[in-house]
Short mmCIF file of C-alpha atoms in Angstrom, two decimals:
data_model
loop_
_atom_site.label_atom_id
_atom_site.label_comp_id
_atom_site.label_asym_id
_atom_site.label_seq_id
_atom_site.Cartn_x
_atom_site.Cartn_y
_atom_site.Cartn_z
CA MET Y 1 -6.81 61.37 -28.73
CA LEU Y 2 -3.09 61.94 -28.13
CA ILE Y 3 -2.41 59.71 -25.11
CA TYR Y 4 -4.27 56.75 -27.10
CA VAL Y 5 -2.19 56.99 -29.60
CA ILE Y 6 1.26 56.72 -27.22
CA VAL Y 7 -0.67 53.86 -25.14
CA SER Y 8 -1.56 51.98 -28.38
CA PHE Y 9 2.14 52.47 -29.62
CA LEU Y 10 4.00 51.03 -26.54
CA ILE Y 11 1.76 48.65 -25.61
CA SER Y 12 2.15 47.25 -28.98
CA PHE Y 13 5.97 47.31 -29.37
CA ILE Y 14 6.37 46.36 -25.62
CA SER Y 15 4.15 43.36 -26.42
CA CYS Y 16 5.70 42.67 -29.79
CA VAL Y 17 9.36 42.71 -27.93
CA PHE Y 18 8.04 40.10 -25.34
CA ILE Y 19 7.50 37.71 -27.68
CA ILE Y 20 9.93 37.83 -29.48
CA LYS Y 21 12.19 37.24 -26.10
CA VAL Y 22 10.04 34.52 -25.00
CA CYS Y 23 9.73 32.61 -28.56
CA LYS Y 24 13.27 32.39 -28.58
CA ARG Y 25 13.47 31.01 -25.34
CA LYS Y 26 10.18 29.00 -26.17
CA LYS Y 27 10.74 27.29 -29.28
CA SER Y 28 7.42 26.07 -29.26
CA LEU Y 29 5.83 29.18 -29.83
CA ILE Y 30 7.69 29.24 -33.36
CA THR Y 31 5.54 27.63 -35.65
CA ASP Y 32 7.14 28.71 -39.47
CA ASN Y 33 7.58 25.34 -39.91
CA ILE Y 34 4.08 24.19 -40.05
CA HIS Y 35 3.54 27.52 -42.40
CA ASP Y 36 6.29 26.71 -44.62
CA GLY Y 37 5.60 26.60 -48.26
CA ILE Y 38 5.68 28.87 -51.26
CA GLN Y 39 4.55 31.72 -49.58
CA SER Y 40 7.46 31.84 -47.62
CA PHE Y 41 10.13 33.98 -48.00
CA HIS Y 42 12.44 34.04 -44.78
CA LYS Y 43 15.03 32.20 -42.84
CA ASN Y 44 15.08 32.50 -39.62
CA PRO Y 45 12.76 31.07 -37.43
CA THR Y 46 10.08 33.63 -36.15
CA PRO Y 47 7.28 34.31 -34.22
CA ARG Y 48 3.92 34.67 -36.19
CA LEU Y 49 2.06 36.27 -32.93
CA GLY Y 50 2.69 40.27 -33.62
CA GLY Y 51 -1.45 40.45 -34.00
CA ALA Y 52 -1.38 39.77 -30.33
CA GLY Y 53 0.21 42.69 -29.57
CA LEU Y 54 -1.90 44.92 -31.73
CA PHE Y 55 -5.17 43.33 -30.03
CA LEU Y 56 -3.94 43.68 -26.79
CA ALA Y 57 -3.24 47.05 -27.05
CA PHE Y 58 -6.14 47.48 -28.91
CA MET Y 59 -8.42 46.44 -25.69
CA VAL Y 60 -6.00 48.61 -23.73
CA THR Y 61 -7.45 51.64 -25.39
CA VAL Y 62 -11.14 50.31 -25.09
CA ALA Y 63 -10.67 49.82 -21.56
CA LEU Y 64 -8.65 53.52 -21.03
CA ALA Y 65 -11.98 54.67 -22.72
CA LEU Y 66 -14.62 53.17 -21.07
CA GLY Y 67 -12.70 54.50 -17.77
CA ARG Y 68 -12.22 57.75 -19.27
CA GLY Y 69 -16.43 57.80 -20.18
CA GLU Y 70 -15.49 58.98 -23.54
CA SER Y 71 -19.07 59.67 -25.37
CA TYR Y 72 -18.10 56.70 -28.32
CA LYS Y 73 -17.29 54.38 -25.85
CA LEU Y 74 -19.54 51.97 -26.53
CA ILE Y 75 -18.88 51.53 -30.51
CA TYR Y 76 -15.82 51.47 -29.77
CA THR Y 77 -15.92 48.79 -27.84
CA PHE Y 78 -18.41 46.90 -29.77
CA VAL Y 79 -16.02 47.44 -32.95
CA PHE Y 80 -13.21 45.54 -30.99
CA LEU Y 81 -16.15 42.89 -29.45
CA SER Y 82 -17.02 42.18 -32.68
CA SER Y 83 -13.58 41.71 -34.00
CA ILE Y 84 -12.51 38.95 -31.61
CA PRO Y 85 -13.74 35.65 -33.81
CA ALA Y 86 -11.36 36.63 -36.87
CA PHE Y 87 -8.53 37.36 -34.47
CA LEU Y 88 -9.22 34.56 -32.77
CA SER Y 89 -9.54 32.17 -35.94
CA GLY Y 90 -6.48 33.78 -37.41
CA LEU Y 91 -4.28 33.38 -33.75
CA ILE Y 92 -4.96 29.68 -33.83
CA GLU Y 93 -4.11 28.89 -37.16
CA ASP Y 94 -1.00 30.76 -36.57
CA VAL Y 95 -0.48 28.33 -33.11
CA THR Y 96 -1.62 24.88 -34.71
CA GLY Y 97 -1.23 25.20 -38.68
CA LYS Y 98 -4.49 22.96 -38.39
CA LEU Y 99 -7.64 25.43 -38.89
CA TYR Y 100 -8.79 24.96 -42.48
CA PRO Y 101 -9.42 28.12 -44.62
CA LYS Y 102 -13.17 27.26 -44.65
CA ILE Y 103 -13.41 27.41 -40.76
CA ARG Y 104 -11.41 31.09 -40.44
CA MET Y 105 -13.77 31.80 -43.01
CA LEU Y 106 -16.55 31.01 -40.89
CA PHE Y 107 -15.35 32.99 -37.90
CA ILE Y 108 -14.82 35.77 -39.99
CA VAL Y 109 -18.34 35.79 -41.28
CA ILE Y 110 -19.12 35.82 -37.95
CA SER Y 111 -17.17 39.15 -36.84
CA GLY Y 112 -19.19 40.82 -39.69
CA VAL Y 113 -22.30 39.50 -38.09
CA LEU Y 114 -21.49 40.96 -35.32
CA ALA Y 115 -20.28 44.30 -36.78
CA PHE Y 116 -23.37 44.57 -38.71
CA PHE Y 117 -25.73 44.46 -35.42
CA LEU Y 118 -23.38 45.82 -32.62
CA ALA Y 119 -21.47 48.39 -34.08
CA GLY Y 120 -23.86 49.84 -37.21
CA ALA Y 121 -21.22 48.14 -40.06
CA VAL Y 122 -23.82 48.67 -42.56
CA VAL Y 123 -23.32 49.12 -46.51
CA VAL Y 124 -26.29 51.46 -47.13
CA ARG Y 125 -24.74 52.46 -50.63
CA VAL Y 126 -22.54 51.73 -53.19
CA ASP Y 127 -23.25 54.98 -55.24
CA VAL Y 128 -24.25 53.17 -58.02
CA PRO Y 129 -27.94 54.33 -59.72
CA TYR Y 130 -30.19 52.14 -59.31
CA VAL Y 131 -28.45 49.80 -57.27
CA ASP Y 132 -28.59 51.86 -54.17
CA ALA Y 133 -32.49 51.24 -53.40
CA LEU Y 134 -31.94 47.53 -53.22
CA PHE Y 135 -30.06 48.65 -49.89
CA GLN Y 136 -33.04 49.67 -48.78
CA PHE Y 137 -33.77 45.67 -48.29
CA GLN Y 138 -32.06 45.11 -44.93
CA LEU Y 139 -31.12 41.17 -46.31
CA VAL Y 140 -29.41 43.02 -49.30
CA SER Y 141 -27.46 45.07 -47.22
CA PHE Y 142 -27.00 42.22 -44.82
CA ILE Y 143 -25.45 40.46 -47.75
CA PHE Y 144 -23.76 42.72 -48.88
CA SER Y 145 -21.86 43.92 -45.94
CA LEU Y 146 -20.48 40.63 -44.46
CA ILE Y 147 -19.26 40.33 -48.51
CA ALA Y 148 -17.25 43.30 -47.80
CA ILE Y 149 -16.49 43.24 -44.76
CA ALA Y 150 -15.03 39.15 -44.90
CA GLY Y 151 -13.43 39.96 -48.31
CA LEU Y 152 -11.35 42.83 -46.78
CA THR Y 153 -10.17 41.28 -44.11
CA ASN Y 154 -9.07 38.03 -46.01
CA ALA Y 155 -7.49 40.89 -48.55
CA VAL Y 156 -4.68 42.24 -45.95
CA ASN Y 157 -4.02 38.90 -45.34
CA ILE Y 158 -2.96 38.29 -48.87
CA ILE Y 159 -1.09 41.07 -49.19
CA ASP Y 160 0.90 39.93 -45.54
CA GLY Y 161 3.77 38.44 -47.71
CA PHE Y 162 7.07 40.75 -46.90
CA ASN Y 163 8.50 42.26 -43.97
CA GLY Y 164 6.77 45.72 -43.48
CA LEU Y 165 4.20 45.14 -46.40
CA ALA Y 166 0.70 44.94 -45.02
CA SER Y 167 1.27 46.78 -41.60
CA MET Y 168 2.47 50.18 -43.70
CA VAL Y 169 -0.01 49.58 -46.35
CA SER Y 170 -2.76 49.55 -43.58
CA ILE Y 171 -1.15 52.18 -42.09
CA MET Y 172 -1.69 54.21 -44.88
CA ILE Y 173 -5.08 53.47 -45.67
CA LEU Y 174 -6.07 54.22 -41.99
CA LEU Y 175 -4.49 57.67 -41.42
CA SER Y 176 -6.34 58.35 -45.04
CA ILE Y 177 -9.63 57.45 -43.53
CA SER Y 178 -9.54 59.06 -40.43
CA PHE Y 179 -7.97 62.25 -42.47
CA VAL Y 180 -11.14 62.24 -43.89
CA ALA Y 181 -12.80 61.61 -41.09
CA TYR Y 182 -10.91 64.52 -39.44
CA LYS Y 183 -12.49 66.62 -42.14
CA LEU Y 184 -15.99 66.23 -41.20
CA GLY Y 185 -15.40 66.61 -37.37
CA ASP Y 186 -16.08 62.19 -36.97
CA TYR Y 187 -14.02 61.98 -33.67
CA PHE Y 188 -14.42 58.33 -32.79
CA ILE Y 189 -13.73 57.11 -36.57
CA VAL Y 190 -10.19 59.54 -36.20
CA THR Y 191 -9.39 57.72 -32.57
CA SER Y 192 -9.44 54.30 -33.85
CA CYS Y 193 -7.90 54.94 -37.19
CA VAL Y 194 -5.20 56.30 -35.67
CA VAL Y 195 -4.85 54.53 -32.66
CA MET Y 196 -4.83 51.03 -34.92
CA ALA Y 197 -2.26 52.86 -37.13
CA GLY Y 198 -0.13 53.36 -33.64
CA ALA Y 199 -0.56 49.58 -32.85
CA LEU Y 200 0.47 48.56 -36.21
CA ALA Y 201 3.45 50.87 -35.74
CA GLY Y 202 4.48 49.44 -32.40
CA PHE Y 203 5.02 46.51 -35.03
CA PHE Y 204 5.99 47.80 -37.90
CA ILE Y 205 9.30 49.35 -36.42
CA LEU Y 206 10.18 45.18 -34.74
CA ASN Y 207 8.92 43.83 -38.52
CA TYR Y 208 10.90 46.20 -40.67
CA PRO Y 209 13.38 45.52 -42.29
CA TYR Y 210 14.29 42.44 -40.60
CA GLY Y 211 11.54 40.57 -39.93
CA LEU Y 212 11.52 40.15 -36.16
CA ILE Y 213 8.38 39.11 -35.81
CA PHE Y 214 5.46 38.86 -38.19
CA LEU Y 215 1.71 40.15 -37.98
CA GLY Y 216 0.17 36.43 -38.92
CA ASP Y 217 -3.09 35.64 -39.85
CA GLY Y 218 -4.56 36.95 -36.32
CA GLY Y 219 -2.93 40.20 -36.84
CA ALA Y 220 -3.93 40.26 -40.97
CA TYR Y 221 -7.40 39.56 -40.13
CA PHE Y 222 -7.91 41.73 -37.19
CA THR Y 223 -6.04 44.44 -38.97
CA GLY Y 224 -8.34 43.69 -42.20
CA PHE Y 225 -11.87 43.50 -40.17
CA PHE Y 226 -11.03 46.49 -38.64
CA ILE Y 227 -10.33 48.72 -42.18
CA ALA Y 228 -13.42 47.22 -43.46
CA VAL Y 229 -15.46 48.24 -40.53
CA MET Y 230 -14.10 51.96 -40.37
CA SER Y 231 -14.53 52.28 -44.51
CA ILE Y 232 -17.95 51.20 -44.23
CA LEU Y 233 -18.90 53.28 -40.65
CA LEU Y 234 -17.13 56.61 -42.63
CA VAL Y 235 -19.66 56.17 -45.84
CA LYS Y 236 -22.45 55.25 -43.40
CA ARG Y 237 -22.02 58.50 -41.23
CA HIS Y 238 -21.50 60.88 -43.58
CA PRO Y 239 -23.43 60.92 -46.96
CA GLU Y 240 -20.84 64.02 -48.35
CA VAL Y 241 -18.26 60.70 -48.67
CA SER Y 242 -18.17 58.58 -51.99
CA ALA Y 243 -19.31 54.68 -51.33
CA TRP Y 244 -16.23 54.76 -53.99
CA PHE Y 245 -13.41 56.02 -51.39
CA ALA Y 246 -14.03 53.35 -49.67
CA VAL Y 247 -12.87 51.16 -52.53
CA LEU Y 248 -10.04 53.50 -53.93
CA VAL Y 249 -8.47 53.97 -50.74
CA ASN Y 250 -8.66 49.84 -50.53
CA ILE Y 251 -8.40 49.28 -54.20
CA TYR Y 252 -4.51 47.33 -53.78
CA PRO Y 253 -5.67 44.59 -51.42
CA ILE Y 254 -9.29 44.64 -52.69
CA TYR Y 255 -8.05 44.22 -56.31
CA GLU Y 256 -5.20 41.82 -55.54
CA THR Y 257 -8.05 39.56 -54.04
CA LEU Y 258 -10.25 39.58 -56.97
CA PHE Y 259 -7.54 38.96 -59.23
CA SER Y 260 -5.51 36.23 -57.23
CA ILE Y 261 -9.61 34.77 -57.72
CA TYR Y 262 -9.87 35.29 -61.20
CA ARG Y 263 -6.37 33.38 -62.06
CA LYS Y 264 -6.75 30.28 -59.30
CA LYS Y 265 -10.91 29.83 -60.26
CA LEU Y 266 -10.89 30.33 -64.29
CA LEU Y 267 -6.99 30.39 -65.38
CA ARG Y 268 -5.53 27.78 -63.13
CA LYS Y 269 -8.77 26.10 -62.25
CA ARG Y 270 -7.93 25.54 -59.18
CA SER Y 271 -9.61 26.30 -55.34
CA ALA Y 272 -9.36 30.33 -55.27
CA MET Y 273 -8.61 29.16 -51.05
CA SER Y 274 -5.35 27.33 -52.34
CA PRO Y 275 -1.49 29.13 -51.59
CA ASP Y 276 0.11 30.00 -54.64
CA GLY Y 277 3.50 31.93 -55.43
CA LEU Y 278 2.07 34.20 -58.23
CA HIS Y 279 0.74 37.07 -56.32
CA PHE Y 280 1.72 40.68 -57.24
CA HIS Y 281 4.75 41.45 -54.32
CA MET Y 282 6.04 37.78 -54.81
CA LEU Y 283 6.23 38.37 -58.58
CA PHE Y 284 8.24 41.78 -58.00
CA TYR Y 285 10.11 39.86 -55.30
CA LYS Y 286 11.38 37.38 -57.81
CA VAL Y 287 11.73 39.49 -61.15
CA ILE Y 288 12.14 42.96 -60.50
CA VAL Y 289 14.17 43.20 -57.09
CA LYS Y 290 16.63 40.05 -58.05
CA ARG Y 291 16.77 41.94 -60.80
CA LEU Y 292 18.00 45.16 -58.87
CA LEU Y 293 19.68 43.74 -56.72
CA GLY Y 294 21.28 40.01 -57.99
CA THR Y 295 21.32 36.92 -56.50
CA ASP Y 296 23.93 37.35 -54.08
CA ASN Y 297 21.61 39.62 -51.70
CA PRO Y 298 18.46 36.70 -51.22
CA ILE Y 299 19.11 38.44 -47.73
CA TYR Y 300 17.70 42.63 -48.31
CA ARG Y 301 15.78 41.05 -51.32
CA ASN Y 302 12.42 40.86 -48.93
CA PRO Y 303 12.45 44.37 -47.25
CA ALA Y 304 13.51 45.72 -50.54
CA THR Y 305 9.96 44.69 -51.89
CA SER Y 306 7.84 46.38 -50.33
CA PRO Y 307 8.46 49.59 -50.45
CA PHE Y 308 7.43 48.92 -53.85
CA MET Y 309 4.46 47.92 -53.16
CA TRP Y 310 3.77 50.57 -50.70
CA MET Y 311 4.42 53.02 -53.98
CA ILE Y 312 1.92 50.60 -55.82
CA ASN Y 313 -0.70 51.47 -52.80
CA LEU Y 314 -0.09 54.86 -52.87
CA LEU Y 315 -1.88 54.99 -56.76
CA GLY Y 316 -5.11 54.68 -54.76
CA VAL Y 317 -4.45 56.71 -51.17
CA LEU Y 318 -3.58 59.42 -53.07
CA PRO Y 319 -6.05 59.93 -55.25
CA ALA Y 320 -8.72 58.93 -52.55
CA LEU Y 321 -7.63 61.77 -49.99
CA LEU Y 322 -7.99 64.14 -52.94
CA PHE Y 323 -11.06 62.87 -54.31
CA TRP Y 324 -13.17 61.42 -51.56
CA ARG Y 325 -16.17 63.12 -52.69
CA SER Y 326 -16.38 62.65 -56.15
CA THR Y 327 -17.28 59.17 -56.74
CA ALA Y 328 -16.88 59.84 -60.43
CA LEU Y 329 -13.80 60.62 -60.08
CA CYS Y 330 -13.34 57.98 -58.12
CA VAL Y 331 -14.10 55.33 -60.09
CA VAL Y 332 -11.75 56.98 -62.46
CA PHE Y 333 -8.52 56.61 -60.67
CA SER Y 334 -10.22 52.86 -59.43
CA LEU Y 335 -9.92 52.23 -63.05
CA ILE Y 336 -6.75 53.55 -63.38
CA PHE Y 337 -5.39 51.67 -60.93
CA ILE Y 338 -6.50 48.40 -62.15
CA LEU Y 339 -5.06 49.11 -65.47
CA ILE Y 340 -1.58 49.38 -64.10
CA TYR Y 341 -1.62 46.98 -61.25
CA THR Y 342 -2.92 44.39 -64.56
CA SER Y 343 -0.29 45.78 -66.90
CA VAL Y 344 2.44 45.65 -64.58
CA TYR Y 345 1.75 42.49 -63.82
CA TRP Y 346 1.69 40.59 -67.31
CA SER Y 347 5.04 42.41 -68.43
CA ILE Y 348 6.94 40.54 -65.28
CA ILE Y 349 4.77 37.41 -66.20
CA TYR Y 350 6.23 37.65 -69.56
CA LYS Y 351 9.99 38.98 -68.63
CA ARG Y 352 9.73 35.44 -66.01
CA MET Y 353 8.63 32.98 -68.65
CA PRO Y 354 9.82 34.84 -72.34
CA ARG Y 355 9.45 31.70 -73.87
CA ARG Y 356 6.54 30.06 -73.33
CA LYS Y 357 3.12 31.18 -72.89
CA SER Y 358 1.77 31.77 -69.18
CA LYS Y 359 -0.87 30.37 -67.81
CA CYS Y 360 -1.10 31.23 -63.98
#
């Protein structure tokens, strides 16, 4: 397993260094100008092709697993093949900026369908009385699986706002899943998760703190899709793992997405897919970190924001690691996270706009 992690890390790192070097010479590959908007918090032109490094790293480890005849080589390959439509949709958007959100969602759903049938990424239970009986019907399981995969794939993209934010959050989640899989002797899930974590680490050291390269939509979709599939497979393959472990370990990106939909659709009466500058990490950047560092240090506020979000993520990851067998405790800590997140969010909103009623 160690050889796969080393290979993944090195391929990702070297690929990202190569992309950075090439983009310095061929400026047309830097597409920040077509992605600039209210969610942009950097000044220097930066390549958005970090996902290509992750994709290449994982592809090489798939080839290595096939060459070495690993027992899990087929499912490992199927997971990778299933990810291709989601990754490509993000990569096309990174390069052209012209792929509509609904088209990207369609590609992500296609990846979900492939994962369902090829890799067996099937949601078989949610550990809720009476509701679990519905998963005996394949159509219910199929629809729920696609929603879970598409939702988490997009969720990682939503939290990808600052240097090191999405990549470190994803590393934490993947290592947590791999820890539980290790306790259960599931070599395939352990290897898959640490390989992906290794690829993200190779990207991370170039992305944080200076932001030399970004994940882009391709990297965020590829990572989110992979986390979703591993979460589903862990619960499916091991009945002793609470289905709510998969919720709690991913609670930060999950709730960020659900809360964003609530804000946009119900409070602001706009499309849930429309970008805005009111995500949790953006408010931390604009209000909390700005007050701590002052307005004279805007260049440092971007990387300084991410550690706060990493700590927020730990509010879900740590109890998930401790109580992965207990549905009751996973539910309780999920609710505690939601309470803390929501309370902090609205308190920041009121600090930002103290003299008038907020409508976000």
